[in-house]
GROMACS .gro file of C-alpha atoms in nm:
model
  158
    1MET     CA    1  -1.149  -1.239  -0.579
    2ALA     CA    2  -0.810  -1.080  -0.542
    3LYS     CA    3  -0.579  -1.118  -0.242
    4ILE     CA    4  -0.508  -0.751  -0.170
    5LEU     CA    5  -0.221  -0.635   0.051
    6LEU     CA    6  -0.255  -0.297   0.224
    7GLY     CA    7  -0.035  -0.099   0.454
    8PHE     CA    8   0.186   0.202   0.496
    9MET     CA    9   0.513   0.230   0.308
   10GLY     CA   10   0.769  -0.009   0.452
   11ALA     CA   11   0.510  -0.263   0.566
   12GLY     CA   12   0.633  -0.518   0.311
   13LYS     CA   13   0.343  -0.524   0.066
   14SER     CA   14   0.554  -0.589  -0.243
   15THR     CA   15   0.789  -0.829  -0.065
   16ILE     CA   16   0.500  -1.039   0.071
   17ALA     CA   17   0.309  -1.024  -0.258
   18LYS     CA   18   0.617  -1.158  -0.442
   19ALA     CA   19   0.656  -1.437  -0.184
   20LEU     CA   20   0.292  -1.537  -0.236
   21ASP     CA   21   0.304  -1.515  -0.616
   22PRO     CA   22   0.608  -1.422  -0.825
   23ASP     CA   23   0.363  -1.288  -1.087
   24TYR     CA   24   0.180  -1.062  -0.842
   25LEU     CA   25   0.034  -0.730  -0.958
   26ASP     CA   26   0.194  -0.413  -0.825
   27MET     CA   27  -0.059  -0.130  -0.849
   28ASP     CA   28   0.200   0.148  -0.850
   29ALA     CA   29   0.394  -0.018  -1.134
   30LEU     CA   30   0.073  -0.074  -1.331
   31ILE     CA   31  -0.031   0.289  -1.282
   32GLU     CA   32   0.308   0.415  -1.398
   33LYS     CA   33   0.287   0.193  -1.705
   34ARG     CA   34  -0.062   0.322  -1.782
   35LEU     CA   35   0.040   0.687  -1.732
   36GLY     CA   36   0.370   0.658  -1.914
   37THR     CA   37   0.540   0.854  -1.637
   38SER     CA   38   0.633   0.820  -1.272
   39ILE     CA   39   0.367   0.867  -1.007
   40ALA     CA   40   0.572   1.153  -0.858
   41GLU     CA   41   0.581   1.335  -1.194
   42PHE     CA   42   0.209   1.275  -1.254
   43PHE     CA   43   0.130   1.403  -0.903
   44ALA     CA   44   0.335   1.719  -0.965
   45GLU     CA   45   0.178   1.783  -1.306
   46LYS     CA   46  -0.186   1.679  -1.263
   47GLY     CA   47  -0.238   1.669  -0.887
   48GLU     CA   48  -0.348   1.410  -0.636
   49GLY     CA   49  -0.714   1.413  -0.747
   50ALA     CA   50  -0.625   1.304  -1.100
   51PHE     CA   51  -0.395   1.034  -0.963
   52ARG     CA   52  -0.661   0.899  -0.725
   53GLN     CA   53  -0.907   0.877  -1.017
   54VAL     CA   54  -0.665   0.661  -1.218
   55GLU     CA   55  -0.592   0.454  -0.907
   56SER     CA   56  -0.965   0.395  -0.842
   57GLU     CA   57  -1.031   0.289  -1.204
   58LEU     CA   58  -0.747   0.038  -1.187
   59LEU     CA   59  -0.848  -0.096  -0.844
   60ALA     CA   60  -1.206  -0.151  -0.966
   61LYS     CA   61  -1.068  -0.378  -1.240
   62LEU     CA   62  -0.811  -0.558  -1.027
   63VAL     CA   63  -1.046  -0.657  -0.742
   64LYS     CA   64  -1.228  -0.876  -0.995
   65THR     CA   65  -0.917  -1.082  -1.066
   66ASP     CA   66  -0.791  -1.388  -0.878
   67ARG     CA   67  -0.447  -1.237  -0.837
   68VAL     CA   68  -0.225  -1.122  -0.553
   69LEU     CA   69  -0.221  -0.743  -0.551
   70SER     CA   70   0.020  -0.502  -0.380
   71THR     CA   71  -0.139  -0.158  -0.340
   72GLY     CA   72   0.016   0.181  -0.289
   73GLY     CA   73   0.013   0.303   0.070
   74GLY     CA   74  -0.237   0.580  -0.008
   75VAL     CA   75  -0.498   0.362  -0.177
   76VAL     CA   76  -0.725   0.399   0.130
   77ILE     CA   77  -0.747   0.779   0.101
   78SER     CA   78  -1.029   0.757  -0.153
   79PRO     CA   79  -1.376   0.669  -0.016
   80LEU     CA   80  -1.447   0.488  -0.345
   81ASN     CA   81  -1.137   0.273  -0.296
   82ARG     CA   82  -1.231   0.199   0.064
   83ASP     CA   83  -1.571   0.075  -0.055
   84LEU     CA   84  -1.406  -0.149  -0.316
   85LEU     CA   85  -1.159  -0.284  -0.061
   86LYS     CA   86  -1.431  -0.353   0.198
   87GLN     CA   87  -1.626  -0.560  -0.055
   88ASN     CA   88  -1.324  -0.778  -0.130
   89PRO     CA   89  -1.321  -1.083   0.103
   90ASP     CA   90  -0.940  -1.113   0.110
   91THR     CA   91  -0.807  -0.765   0.193
   92ILE     CA   92  -0.509  -0.791   0.427
   93TYR     CA   93  -0.362  -0.506   0.631
   94LEU     CA   94   0.009  -0.555   0.701
   95LYS     CA   95   0.027  -0.360   1.026
   96ALA     CA   96   0.340  -0.233   1.197
   97ASP     CA   97   0.438   0.032   1.445
   98PHE     CA   98   0.531   0.366   1.285
   99GLU     CA   99   0.884   0.362   1.433
  100ILE     CA  100   0.954   0.023   1.273
  101LEU     CA  101   0.818   0.142   0.938
  102TYR     CA  102   1.023   0.460   0.956
  103GLN     CA  103   1.340   0.261   1.027
  104ARG     CA  104   1.269   0.035   0.729
  105ILE     CA  105   1.205   0.316   0.481
  106SER     CA  106   1.505   0.513   0.611
  107ALA     CA  107   1.730   0.211   0.558
  108ASP     CA  108   1.594   0.125   0.210
  109LYS     CA  109   1.838   0.307  -0.016
  110ASN     CA  110   1.716   0.116  -0.325
  111ASN     CA  111   1.362   0.254  -0.299
  112GLN     CA  112   1.368   0.620  -0.200
  113ARG     CA  113   0.997   0.704  -0.176
  114PRO     CA  114   0.896   1.058  -0.282
  115LEU     CA  115   0.675   1.106   0.026
  116PHE     CA  116   0.964   1.004   0.252
  117LEU     CA  117   1.201   1.243   0.077
  118SER     CA  118   0.962   1.541   0.090
  119LYS     CA  119   0.821   1.510   0.444
  120THR     CA  120   0.960   1.529   0.793
  121LYS     CA  121   0.932   1.233   1.026
  122GLU     CA  122   0.655   1.413   1.214
  123GLU     CA  123   0.462   1.479   0.892
  124LEU     CA  124   0.494   1.113   0.791
  125GLN     CA  125   0.372   1.002   1.133
  126LYS     CA  126   0.064   1.223   1.093
  127ILE     CA  127  -0.007   1.068   0.751
  128PHE     CA  128   0.037   0.721   0.901
  129GLN     CA  129  -0.205   0.802   1.183
  130GLU     CA  130  -0.464   0.935   0.936
  131ARG     CA  131  -0.445   0.620   0.725
  132GLU     CA  132  -0.422   0.361   1.001
  133SER     CA  133  -0.794   0.363   1.086
  134TRP     CA  134  -0.881   0.333   0.716
  135TYR     CA  135  -0.654   0.031   0.676
  136GLU     CA  136  -0.825  -0.134   0.972
  137GLU     CA  137  -1.172  -0.033   0.849
  138VAL     CA  138  -1.136  -0.202   0.509
  139ALA     CA  139  -0.928  -0.508   0.602
  140SER     CA  140  -1.084  -0.850   0.633
  141LYS     CA  141  -0.762  -0.960   0.807
  142VAL     CA  142  -0.495  -0.770   1.002
  143ILE     CA  143  -0.147  -0.915   1.046
  144ASP     CA  144   0.104  -0.751   1.278
  145VAL     CA  145   0.422  -0.774   1.072
  146THR     CA  146   0.646  -0.599   1.325
  147ARG     CA  147   0.832  -0.910   1.438
  148LEU     CA  148   0.761  -1.154   1.155
  149SER     CA  149   0.989  -1.235   0.864
  150PRO     CA  150   0.851  -1.208   0.511
  151GLU     CA  151   0.854  -1.589   0.493
  152GLU     CA  152   0.648  -1.620   0.814
  153ILE     CA  153   0.394  -1.366   0.688
  154ALA     CA  154   0.361  -1.536   0.351
  155GLU     CA  155   0.319  -1.873   0.521
  156GLU     CA  156   0.040  -1.734   0.739
  157LEU     CA  157  -0.139  -1.600   0.429
  158ARG     CA  158  -0.115  -1.916   0.220
   0.00000   0.00000   0.00000
């Protein structure tokens, strides 16, 4: 089964996935390739429901692989996705305090996330709080990444 990394934006999913396997699968990148457009553009044109359907179809295929997988932060919104993630024996929640995550995404000028750009800090914190229990619900392992370096996290997961 796949080694699936979950967490809110800024938790380090892609960074840790790359440290574990340089050929990891990035769900957001795979979705954009499949759609032929950015996720933000698809969201604006077709809506969140259509996006979540594509995301669920892809996740259903990827959980059957033996690959390291970095998910999008909202993958846990869908009940279908949560069921798929719960069934996977190696689903890892990279957990961090919201303030730390907010500092990281604010400082990351190379990856300006659409949700970060369109929401206030308070709105983002509400989204984080809504998702946090879902991350914990589906994870087979929770790692507090607040004070760990990417190398330390990857070492713990190897």
